[in-house]
XYZ file of C-alpha atoms in Angstrom:
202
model
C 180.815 110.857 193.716
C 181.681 114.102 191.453
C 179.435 115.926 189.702
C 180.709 114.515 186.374
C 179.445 111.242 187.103
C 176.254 111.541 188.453
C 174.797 112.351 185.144
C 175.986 108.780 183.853
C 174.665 106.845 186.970
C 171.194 108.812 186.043
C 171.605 107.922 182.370
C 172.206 103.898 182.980
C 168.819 104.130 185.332
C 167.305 105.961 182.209
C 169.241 103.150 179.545
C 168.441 100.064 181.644
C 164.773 102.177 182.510
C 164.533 102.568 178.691
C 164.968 98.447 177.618
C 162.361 97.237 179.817
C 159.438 96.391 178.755
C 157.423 99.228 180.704
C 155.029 97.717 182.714
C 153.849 100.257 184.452
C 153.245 102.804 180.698
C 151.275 99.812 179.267
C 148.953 99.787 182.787
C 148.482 103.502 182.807
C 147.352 102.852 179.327
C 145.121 99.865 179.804
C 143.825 101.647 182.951
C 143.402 104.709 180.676
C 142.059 102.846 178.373
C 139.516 101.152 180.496
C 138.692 105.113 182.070
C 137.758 106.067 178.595
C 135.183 102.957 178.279
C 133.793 103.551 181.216
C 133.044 106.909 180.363
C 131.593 105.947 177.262
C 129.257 103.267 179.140
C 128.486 106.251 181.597
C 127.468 108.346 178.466
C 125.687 105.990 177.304
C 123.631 105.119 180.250
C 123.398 109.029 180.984
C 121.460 108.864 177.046
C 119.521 106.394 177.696
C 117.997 107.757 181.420
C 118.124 110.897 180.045
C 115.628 110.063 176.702
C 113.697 107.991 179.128
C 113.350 111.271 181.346
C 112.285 113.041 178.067
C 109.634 110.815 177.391
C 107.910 110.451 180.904
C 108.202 114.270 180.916
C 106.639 114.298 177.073
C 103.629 112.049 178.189
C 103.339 113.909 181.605
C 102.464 117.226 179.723
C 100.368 115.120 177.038
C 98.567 113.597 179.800
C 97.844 116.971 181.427
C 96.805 118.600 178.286
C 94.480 115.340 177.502
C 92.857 116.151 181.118
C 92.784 119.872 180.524
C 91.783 120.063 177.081
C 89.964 117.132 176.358
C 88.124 116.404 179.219
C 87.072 119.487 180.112
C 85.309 119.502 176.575
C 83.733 116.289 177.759
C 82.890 118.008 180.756
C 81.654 121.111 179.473
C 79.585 118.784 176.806
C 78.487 116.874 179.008
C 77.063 120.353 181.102
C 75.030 121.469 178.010
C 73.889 118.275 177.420
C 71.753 118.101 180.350
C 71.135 122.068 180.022
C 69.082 121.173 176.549
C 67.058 118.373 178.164
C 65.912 120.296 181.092
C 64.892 123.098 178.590
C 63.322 120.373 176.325
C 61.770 118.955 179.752
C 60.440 122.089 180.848
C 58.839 123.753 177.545
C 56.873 120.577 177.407
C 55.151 120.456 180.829
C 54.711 124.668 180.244
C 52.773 124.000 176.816
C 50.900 120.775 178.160
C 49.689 121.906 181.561
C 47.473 124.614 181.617
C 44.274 125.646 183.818
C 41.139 127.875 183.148
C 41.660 130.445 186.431
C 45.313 130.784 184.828
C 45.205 130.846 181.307
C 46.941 134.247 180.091
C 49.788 133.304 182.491
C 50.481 129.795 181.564
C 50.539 130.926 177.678
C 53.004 133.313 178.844
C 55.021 131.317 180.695
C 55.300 128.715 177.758
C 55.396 131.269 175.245
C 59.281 132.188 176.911
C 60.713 128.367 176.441
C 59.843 128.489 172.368
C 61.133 130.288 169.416
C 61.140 130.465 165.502
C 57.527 128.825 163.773
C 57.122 127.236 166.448
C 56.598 129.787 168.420
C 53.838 131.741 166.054
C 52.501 128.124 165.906
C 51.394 127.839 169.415
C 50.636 131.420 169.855
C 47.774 130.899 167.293
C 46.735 127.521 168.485
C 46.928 128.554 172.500
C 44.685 131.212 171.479
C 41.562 130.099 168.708
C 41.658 126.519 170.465
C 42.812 125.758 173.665
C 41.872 129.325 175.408
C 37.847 128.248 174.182
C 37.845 124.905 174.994
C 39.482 125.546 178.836
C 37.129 128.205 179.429
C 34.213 126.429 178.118
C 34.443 122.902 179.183
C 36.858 124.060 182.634
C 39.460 122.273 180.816
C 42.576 121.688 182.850
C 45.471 119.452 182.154
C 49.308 119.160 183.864
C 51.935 117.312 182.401
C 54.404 115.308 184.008
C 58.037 114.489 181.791
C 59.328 111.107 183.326
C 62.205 110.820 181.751
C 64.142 112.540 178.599
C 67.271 111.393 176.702
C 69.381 113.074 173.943
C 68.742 111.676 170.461
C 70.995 114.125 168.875
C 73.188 116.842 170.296
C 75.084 119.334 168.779
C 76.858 122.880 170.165
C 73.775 124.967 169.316
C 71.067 122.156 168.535
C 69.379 118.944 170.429
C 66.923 116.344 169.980
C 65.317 114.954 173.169
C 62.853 112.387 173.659
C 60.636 112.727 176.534
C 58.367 110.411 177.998
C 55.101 111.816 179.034
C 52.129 111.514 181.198
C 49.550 114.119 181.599
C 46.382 114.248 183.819
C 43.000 115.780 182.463
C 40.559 117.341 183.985
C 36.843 119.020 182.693
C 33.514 119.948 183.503
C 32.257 116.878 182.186
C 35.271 114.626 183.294
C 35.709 115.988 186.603
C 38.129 112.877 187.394
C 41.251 113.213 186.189
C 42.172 110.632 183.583
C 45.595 110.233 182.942
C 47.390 109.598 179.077
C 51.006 108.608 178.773
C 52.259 109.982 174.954
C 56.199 110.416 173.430
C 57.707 113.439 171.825
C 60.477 114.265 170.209
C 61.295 118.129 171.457
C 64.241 120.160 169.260
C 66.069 122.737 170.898
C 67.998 125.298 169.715
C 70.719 127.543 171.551
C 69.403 131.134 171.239
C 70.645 133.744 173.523
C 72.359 131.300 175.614
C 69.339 129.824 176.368
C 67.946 126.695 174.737
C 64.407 127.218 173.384
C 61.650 124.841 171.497
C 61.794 124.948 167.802
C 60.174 121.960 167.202
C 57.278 119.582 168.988
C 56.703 116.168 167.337
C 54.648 113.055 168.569
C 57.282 110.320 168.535
């Protein structure tokens, strides 16, 4: 075969190539076709995991700042809650219990859990009434709190009810005779330390 002729041969391949229908250029093109679905499924799904991802992830760090935040208020709360009825708790037995031998010491030592009118209140009363009638009559009393719960709280206020009994004893009386009362104790945050502002007989 010369040269001149084998670009003819090529040309009838490329002429009878040419009238065919093409098979094989209409499957590249439905297999390109289907490539460029697939990837658009793929996308798709990719979206879709990835917003799920995002929203685990979004309710992961809402969750932690829920624990973090939140509860750890609750917590802390819940911490100064029980701070303001132990004061509450404990100014009450110091002001109820008291004993002759011991008087200047147990006015003292109730005098630090009280604060505001309160405070000048008992002063004045612990000393022109109970301070004569303890060392006249050997009066001695203690006072026992129960129980106390939280009628009202706030961050630098509380109310507490406490339930009270408290033993008596005197010269006359030497057996000690017990009374069970209510009160309704406010506290107030002073210092960092919650204090007696108010005493009332529930």
């Amino acid at each position: 075969m010369s040269a001149e002729q084998a670009p003819v041969v090529e040309e009838t391949e490329e002429s009878v190539t040419a009238d065919d229908p093409r098979p094989g250029r209409f499957t590249r093109l439905r297999v390109r076709s289907s490539t460029i679905r697939a990837k658009n499924r793929w996308s798709s799904k990719a979206g879709v995991i990835s917003l799920a991802v995002l929203v685990v992830a979004s309710l992961s760090v809402l969750g932690g700042l829920y624990w973090f935040s939140y509860r750890q208020d609750k917590a802390l709360d819940g911490d100064a809650a029980k701070a303001a009825v132990t004061a509450a708790s404990d100014g009450v037995v110091a002001i109820l219990s008291y004993s002759p031998e011991t008087l200047d010491h147990d006015f003292s030592a109730a005098r630090t859990r009280l604060t505001g009118d309160f405070l000048s209140y008992y002063d004045n009363f612990s000393r022109q009434v109970i301070a004569p009638a303890a060392t006249q009559k050997s009066l001695k009393t203690t006072a026992v709190v129960l129980r106390g719960a939280l009628t009202e709280f706030h961050p630098d206020s509380a109310v507490v009810l406490l339930f009270v009994n408290q033993t008596t004893q005197s010269k006359d009386r030497p057996e000690p005779s017990m009374a069970s009362s209510t009160v309704l104790v406010t506290v107030v945050k002073a210092d960092g330390k919650w204090l007696i502002s108010q005493f009332n007989p529930a």
